[in-house]
Coordinates of C-alpha atoms in Angstrom, one line a residue:
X1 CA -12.9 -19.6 12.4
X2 CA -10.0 -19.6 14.8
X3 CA -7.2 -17.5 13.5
X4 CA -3.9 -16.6 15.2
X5 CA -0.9 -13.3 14.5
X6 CA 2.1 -14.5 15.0
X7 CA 4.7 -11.0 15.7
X8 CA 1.1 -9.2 17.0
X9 CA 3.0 -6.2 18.5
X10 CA 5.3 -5.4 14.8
X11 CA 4.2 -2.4 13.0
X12 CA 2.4 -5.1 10.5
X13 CA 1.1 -7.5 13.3
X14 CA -0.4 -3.8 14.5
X15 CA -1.9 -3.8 10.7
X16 CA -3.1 -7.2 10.5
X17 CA -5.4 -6.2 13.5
X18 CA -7.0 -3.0 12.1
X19 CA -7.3 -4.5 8.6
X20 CA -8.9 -7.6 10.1
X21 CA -11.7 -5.5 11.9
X22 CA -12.4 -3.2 8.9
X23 CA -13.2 -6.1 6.4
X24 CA -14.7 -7.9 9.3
X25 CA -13.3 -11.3 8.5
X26 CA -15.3 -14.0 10.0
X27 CA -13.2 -14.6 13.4
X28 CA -14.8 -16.5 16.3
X29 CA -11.3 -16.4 18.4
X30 CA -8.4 -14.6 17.5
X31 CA -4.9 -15.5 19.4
X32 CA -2.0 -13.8 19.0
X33 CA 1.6 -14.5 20.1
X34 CA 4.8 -12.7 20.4
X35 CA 8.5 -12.8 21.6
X36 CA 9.5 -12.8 25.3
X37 CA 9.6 -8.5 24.5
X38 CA 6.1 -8.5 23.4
X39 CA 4.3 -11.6 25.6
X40 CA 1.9 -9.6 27.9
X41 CA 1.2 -7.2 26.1
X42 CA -2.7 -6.7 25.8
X43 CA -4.5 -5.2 22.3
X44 CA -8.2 -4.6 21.8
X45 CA -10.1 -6.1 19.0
X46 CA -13.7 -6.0 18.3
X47 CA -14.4 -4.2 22.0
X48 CA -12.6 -7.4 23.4
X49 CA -9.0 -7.2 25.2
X50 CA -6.7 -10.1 23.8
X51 CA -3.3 -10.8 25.5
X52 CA 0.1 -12.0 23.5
X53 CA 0.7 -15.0 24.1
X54 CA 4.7 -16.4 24.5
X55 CA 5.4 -17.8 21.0
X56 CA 6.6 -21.4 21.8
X57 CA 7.0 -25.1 20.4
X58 CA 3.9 -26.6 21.8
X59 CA 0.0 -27.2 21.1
X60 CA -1.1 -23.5 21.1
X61 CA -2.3 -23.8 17.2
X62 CA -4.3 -26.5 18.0
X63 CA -7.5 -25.7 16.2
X64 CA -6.3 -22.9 14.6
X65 CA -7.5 -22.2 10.7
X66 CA -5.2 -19.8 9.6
X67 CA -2.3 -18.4 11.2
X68 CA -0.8 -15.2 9.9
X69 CA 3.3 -14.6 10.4
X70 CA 4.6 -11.7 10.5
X71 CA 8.0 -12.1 12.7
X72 CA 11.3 -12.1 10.5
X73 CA 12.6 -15.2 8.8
X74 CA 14.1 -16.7 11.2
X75 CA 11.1 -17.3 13.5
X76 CA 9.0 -18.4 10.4
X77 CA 11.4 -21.0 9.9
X78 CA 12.0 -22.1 13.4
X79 CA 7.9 -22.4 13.9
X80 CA 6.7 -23.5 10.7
X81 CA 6.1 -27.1 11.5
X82 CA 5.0 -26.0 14.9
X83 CA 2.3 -23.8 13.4
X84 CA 1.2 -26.5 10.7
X85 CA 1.4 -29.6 13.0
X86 CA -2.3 -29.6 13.5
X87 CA -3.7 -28.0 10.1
X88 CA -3.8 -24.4 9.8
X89 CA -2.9 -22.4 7.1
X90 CA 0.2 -20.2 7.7
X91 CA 0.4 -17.3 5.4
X92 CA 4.0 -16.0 6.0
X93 CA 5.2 -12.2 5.6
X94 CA 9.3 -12.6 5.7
X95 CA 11.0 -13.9 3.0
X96 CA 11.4 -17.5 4.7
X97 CA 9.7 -19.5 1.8
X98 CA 9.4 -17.3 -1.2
X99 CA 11.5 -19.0 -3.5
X100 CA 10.7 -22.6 -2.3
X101 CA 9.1 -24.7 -5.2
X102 CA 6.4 -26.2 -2.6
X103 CA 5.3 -23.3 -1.2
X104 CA 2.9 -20.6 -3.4
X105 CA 3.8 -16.8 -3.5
X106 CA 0.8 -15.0 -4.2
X107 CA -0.7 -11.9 -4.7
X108 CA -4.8 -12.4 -5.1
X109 CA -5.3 -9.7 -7.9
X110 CA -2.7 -11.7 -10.2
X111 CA -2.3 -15.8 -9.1
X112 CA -4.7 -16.5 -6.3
X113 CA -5.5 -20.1 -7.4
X114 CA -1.6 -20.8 -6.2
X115 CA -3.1 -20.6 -3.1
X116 CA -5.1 -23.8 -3.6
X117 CA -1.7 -25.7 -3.8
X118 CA 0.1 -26.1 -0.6
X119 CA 1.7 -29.2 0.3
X120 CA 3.8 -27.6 3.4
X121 CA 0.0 -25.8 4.3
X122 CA 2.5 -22.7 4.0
X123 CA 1.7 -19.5 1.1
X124 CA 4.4 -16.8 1.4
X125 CA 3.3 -13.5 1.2
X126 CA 6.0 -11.4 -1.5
X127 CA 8.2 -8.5 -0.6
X128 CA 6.1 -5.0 -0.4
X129 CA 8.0 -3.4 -3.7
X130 CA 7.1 -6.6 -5.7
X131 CA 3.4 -7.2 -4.4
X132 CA 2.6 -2.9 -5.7
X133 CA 4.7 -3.6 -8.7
X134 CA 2.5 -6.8 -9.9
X135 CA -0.7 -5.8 -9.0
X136 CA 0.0 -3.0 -11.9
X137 CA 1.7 -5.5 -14.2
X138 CA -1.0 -7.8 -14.8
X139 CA -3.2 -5.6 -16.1
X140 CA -0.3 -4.4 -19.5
X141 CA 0.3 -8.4 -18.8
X142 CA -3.1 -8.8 -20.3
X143 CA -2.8 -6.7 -22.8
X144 CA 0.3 -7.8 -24.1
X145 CA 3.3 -10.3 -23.0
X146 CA 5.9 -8.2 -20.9
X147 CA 9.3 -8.6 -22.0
X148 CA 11.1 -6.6 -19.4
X149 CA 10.7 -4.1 -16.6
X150 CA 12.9 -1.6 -15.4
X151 CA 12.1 -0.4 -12.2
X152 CA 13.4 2.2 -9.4
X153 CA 11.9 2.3 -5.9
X154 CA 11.4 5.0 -3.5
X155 CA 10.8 2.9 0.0
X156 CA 9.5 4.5 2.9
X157 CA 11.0 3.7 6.6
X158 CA 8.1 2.0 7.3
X159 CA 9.7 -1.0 5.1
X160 CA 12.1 -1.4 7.9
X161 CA 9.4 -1.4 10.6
X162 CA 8.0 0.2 13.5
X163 CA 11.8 1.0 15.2
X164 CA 12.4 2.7 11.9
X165 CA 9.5 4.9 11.8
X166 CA 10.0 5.8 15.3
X167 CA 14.4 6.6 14.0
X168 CA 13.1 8.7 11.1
X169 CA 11.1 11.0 13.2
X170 CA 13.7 11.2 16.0
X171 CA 16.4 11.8 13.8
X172 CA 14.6 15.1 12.2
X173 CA 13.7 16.1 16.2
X174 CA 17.3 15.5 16.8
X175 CA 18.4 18.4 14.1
X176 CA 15.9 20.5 15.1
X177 CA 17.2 20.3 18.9
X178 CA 21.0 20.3 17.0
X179 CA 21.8 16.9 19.2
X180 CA 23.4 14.0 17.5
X181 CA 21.3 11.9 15.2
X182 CA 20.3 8.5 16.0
X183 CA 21.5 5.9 13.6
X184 CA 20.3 2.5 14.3
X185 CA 18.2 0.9 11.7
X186 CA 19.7 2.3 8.8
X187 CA 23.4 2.3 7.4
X188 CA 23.7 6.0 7.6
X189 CA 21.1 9.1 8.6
X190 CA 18.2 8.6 6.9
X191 CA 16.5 12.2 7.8
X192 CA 17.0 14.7 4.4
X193 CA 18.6 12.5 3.1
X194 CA 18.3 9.1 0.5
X195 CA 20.4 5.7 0.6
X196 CA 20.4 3.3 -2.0
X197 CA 20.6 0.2 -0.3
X198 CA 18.0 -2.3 1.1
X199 CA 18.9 -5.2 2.2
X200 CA 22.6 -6.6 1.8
X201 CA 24.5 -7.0 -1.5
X202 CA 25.0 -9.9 -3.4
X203 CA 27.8 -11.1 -5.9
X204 CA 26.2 -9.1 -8.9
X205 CA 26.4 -6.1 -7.5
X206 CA 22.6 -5.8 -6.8
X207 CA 21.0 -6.1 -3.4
X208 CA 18.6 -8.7 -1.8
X209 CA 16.1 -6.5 -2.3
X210 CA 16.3 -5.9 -5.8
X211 CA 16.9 -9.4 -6.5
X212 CA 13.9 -10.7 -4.9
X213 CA 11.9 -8.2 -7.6
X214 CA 13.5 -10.5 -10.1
X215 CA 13.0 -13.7 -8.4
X216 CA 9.2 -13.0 -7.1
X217 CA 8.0 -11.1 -10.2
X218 CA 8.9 -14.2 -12.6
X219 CA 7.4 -17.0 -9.9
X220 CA 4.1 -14.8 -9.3
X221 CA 3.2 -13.9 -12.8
X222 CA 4.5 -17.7 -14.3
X223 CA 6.3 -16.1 -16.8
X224 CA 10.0 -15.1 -18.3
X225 CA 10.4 -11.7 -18.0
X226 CA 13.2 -9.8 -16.6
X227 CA 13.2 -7.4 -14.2
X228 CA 16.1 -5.0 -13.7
X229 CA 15.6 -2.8 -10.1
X230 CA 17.2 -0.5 -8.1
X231 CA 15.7 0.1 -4.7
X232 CA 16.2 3.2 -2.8
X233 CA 15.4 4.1 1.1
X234 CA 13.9 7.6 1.0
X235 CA 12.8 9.5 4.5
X236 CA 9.3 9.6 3.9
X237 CA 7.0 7.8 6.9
X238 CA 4.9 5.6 5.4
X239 CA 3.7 4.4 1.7
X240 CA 6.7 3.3 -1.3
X241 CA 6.4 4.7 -4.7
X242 CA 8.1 3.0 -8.1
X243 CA 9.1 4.6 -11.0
X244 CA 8.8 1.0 -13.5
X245 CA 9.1 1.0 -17.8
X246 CA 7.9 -1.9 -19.1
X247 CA 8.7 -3.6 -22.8
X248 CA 6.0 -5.5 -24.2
X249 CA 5.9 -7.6 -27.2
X250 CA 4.1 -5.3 -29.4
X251 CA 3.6 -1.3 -28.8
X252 CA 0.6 -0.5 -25.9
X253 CA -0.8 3.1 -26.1
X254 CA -1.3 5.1 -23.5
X255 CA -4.8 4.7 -23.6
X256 CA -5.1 1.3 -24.0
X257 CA -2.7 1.1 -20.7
X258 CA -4.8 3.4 -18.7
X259 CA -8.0 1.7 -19.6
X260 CA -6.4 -1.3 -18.3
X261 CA -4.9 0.2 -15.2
X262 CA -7.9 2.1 -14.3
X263 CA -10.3 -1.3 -14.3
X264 CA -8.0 -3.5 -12.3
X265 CA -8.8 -5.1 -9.2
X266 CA -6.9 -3.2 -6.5
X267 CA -5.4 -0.1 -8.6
X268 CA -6.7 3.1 -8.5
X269 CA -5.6 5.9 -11.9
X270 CA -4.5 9.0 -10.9
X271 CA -3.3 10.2 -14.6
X272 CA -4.2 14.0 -15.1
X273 CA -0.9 15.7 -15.0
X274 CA -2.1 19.0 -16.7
X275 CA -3.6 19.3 -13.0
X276 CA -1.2 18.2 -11.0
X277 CA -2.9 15.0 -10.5
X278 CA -0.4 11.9 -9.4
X279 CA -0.1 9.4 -6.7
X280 CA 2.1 10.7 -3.7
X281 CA 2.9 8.4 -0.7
X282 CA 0.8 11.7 1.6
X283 CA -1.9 10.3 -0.2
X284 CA -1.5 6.7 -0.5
X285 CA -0.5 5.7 3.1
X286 CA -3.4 4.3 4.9
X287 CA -5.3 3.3 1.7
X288 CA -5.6 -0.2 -0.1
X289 CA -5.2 0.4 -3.6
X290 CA -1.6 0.8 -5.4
X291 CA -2.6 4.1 -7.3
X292 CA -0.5 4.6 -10.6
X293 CA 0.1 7.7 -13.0
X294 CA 2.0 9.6 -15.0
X295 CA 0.8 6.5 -18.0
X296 CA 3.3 7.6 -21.0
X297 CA 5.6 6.0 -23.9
X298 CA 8.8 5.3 -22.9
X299 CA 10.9 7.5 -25.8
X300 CA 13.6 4.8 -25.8
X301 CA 11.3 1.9 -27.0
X302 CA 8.3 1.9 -28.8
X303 CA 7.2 -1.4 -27.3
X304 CA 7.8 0.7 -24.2
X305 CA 5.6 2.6 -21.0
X306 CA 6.2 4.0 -18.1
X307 CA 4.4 5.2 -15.1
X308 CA 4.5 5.9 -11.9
X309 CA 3.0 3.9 -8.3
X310 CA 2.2 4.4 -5.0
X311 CA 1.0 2.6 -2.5
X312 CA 1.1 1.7 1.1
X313 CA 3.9 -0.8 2.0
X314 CA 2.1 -2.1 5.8
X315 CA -1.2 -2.6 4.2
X316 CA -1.0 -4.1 0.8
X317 CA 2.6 -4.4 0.8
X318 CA 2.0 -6.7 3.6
X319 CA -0.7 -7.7 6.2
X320 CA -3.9 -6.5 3.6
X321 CA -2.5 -9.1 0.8
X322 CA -2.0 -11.7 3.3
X323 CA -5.6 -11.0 4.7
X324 CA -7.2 -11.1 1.2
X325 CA -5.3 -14.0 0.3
X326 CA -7.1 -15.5 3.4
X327 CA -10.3 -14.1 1.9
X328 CA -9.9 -16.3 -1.2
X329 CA -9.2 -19.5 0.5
X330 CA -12.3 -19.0 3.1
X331 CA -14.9 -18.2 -0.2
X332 CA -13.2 -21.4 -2.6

């Protein structure tokens, strides 16, 4: 198995690594490449020193299985057909392909057989608010046919990246030491502070962001429902939380919700709130599972719920969904 990282030195190429090593996934050479930035630059996996490699348009995925992108849009689009030439399986992280009728958007726990169905030999790996949201979904989806969702995010900085994280932490150092903030990655100061905007606004009023939660959530699941969101940049570090309602075609109970939620594949119930007990994104960053709570009617619908998520936006918001979509094709 010869696999390859394509953006190895991004906060998620970073990811990609550790999550690799920790479900040892069968790897007999691992190469990873970069920008002109990041070429050089040497990372240890498995005790053994690999250097980036110059991303370029020649024969360097030549053997390579599965290739995993993780270096914005642009260079996904620029180096798809380089990366394919010769066979492998590129499982992108940007938003290149998503919406592309020939290319699969999965998330394992809901549609991994779309993964079987490839003609470009591309599968798109969906934004990190839709991947948490879904993985909760399918289990009410089960249950009963989901009309609508209403959802609100709280997103980390981590969703912006590494440069983000490093912003978020320097801007609070920055009022400490009562110098200027730094203001780089976001529109406006980030630290004690939240902005609702992600991504750029479209004609409806609603951003990219929250209209790829429309878009992904209908292609992923195969099915009509609507999803309203609102997505929200908060100045927490790592992990993105959701508050989502749900209609359904005929009333759930609480229980019967919980039951579901609690023996899903990939979601861990944290429901007890006479103790205090919810998912908090201290608690969820660094951990696979999107862990949900706070399971109750919604009071303006009786075919309604709500609840809460949480769950870490690097890991499986991003590079362990595209890993365990790898998983799937390797055991098939």
């Amino acid at each position: 198995m010869k696999v390859a990282i394509v953006g190895a030195s991004g906060a998620v190429g970073q990811e990609f690594l550790r999550v690799l090593a920790e479900r040892e996934f069968p790897i007999d050479e691992l190469l990873l490449f970069g920008s002109p930035r990041s070429a050089g630059s040497k990372y240890t996996f498995r005790g053994k020193e690999i250097e980036v490699k110059l991303l370029q348009h020649n024969d360097d995925f030549k053997g390579v299985d599965i290739a995993f992108t993780s270096a914005g849009a642009g260079t996904s689009k620029e180096f798809a057909e380089t990366i394919t030439k010769y066979g492998a399986v590129m499982i992108d992280n940007s938003s290149a392909f998503r919406m592309d009728e020939d290319v699969p958007l999965v998330v394992p726990e809901c549609n991994a057989a779309d993964a079987l169905v490839r003609p470009r030999g591309i599968i798109a790996n969906p934004n990190c608010t839709t991947i948490m949201m879904v993985v909760t979904l399918q289990p009410i989806e089960k249950i009963s046919h989901i009309r609508r969702i209403h959802v609100s995010s709280y997103q980390s900085a981590s969703g912006a990246g590494a440069a983000a994280m490093a912003e978020l932490q320097q801007q609070y150092q920055d009022i400490v030491e009562g110098n200027p903030v730094t203001v780089k990655k976001f529109p406006y100061q980030l630290a004690y502070n939240v902005i609702p905007q992600i991504d750029v606004f479209q004609d409806n009023g609603y951003t990219k962001e929250e209209m790829k939660m429309f878009n992904e959530t209908r292609k992923i699941m195969h099915s009509d429902v609507c999803c309203s969101a609102m997505c929200v940049r908060v100045s927490s570090l790592r992990a993105h939380s959701e508050s989502v309602w749900v209609e359904t075609e005929r009333p759930v109970s609480v229980e019967e919700a919980q039951a579901a939620l609690a023996a899903a594949p990939g979601v861990t119930l944290l429901d007890d709130p006479s103790h205090l007990v919810y998912p908090m994104p201290l608690d969820t960053a660094g951990k696979d599972d999107v862990f949900v709570g706070r399971v109750r009617k919604d009071l303006a619908n009786e075919c309604g719920l709500t609840y809460w998520l949480s769950g870490d936006q690097i890991r499986k918001g991003a590079a362990l969904n595209a890993v365990q979509i790898a998983e799937y094709l390797i055991k098939v």
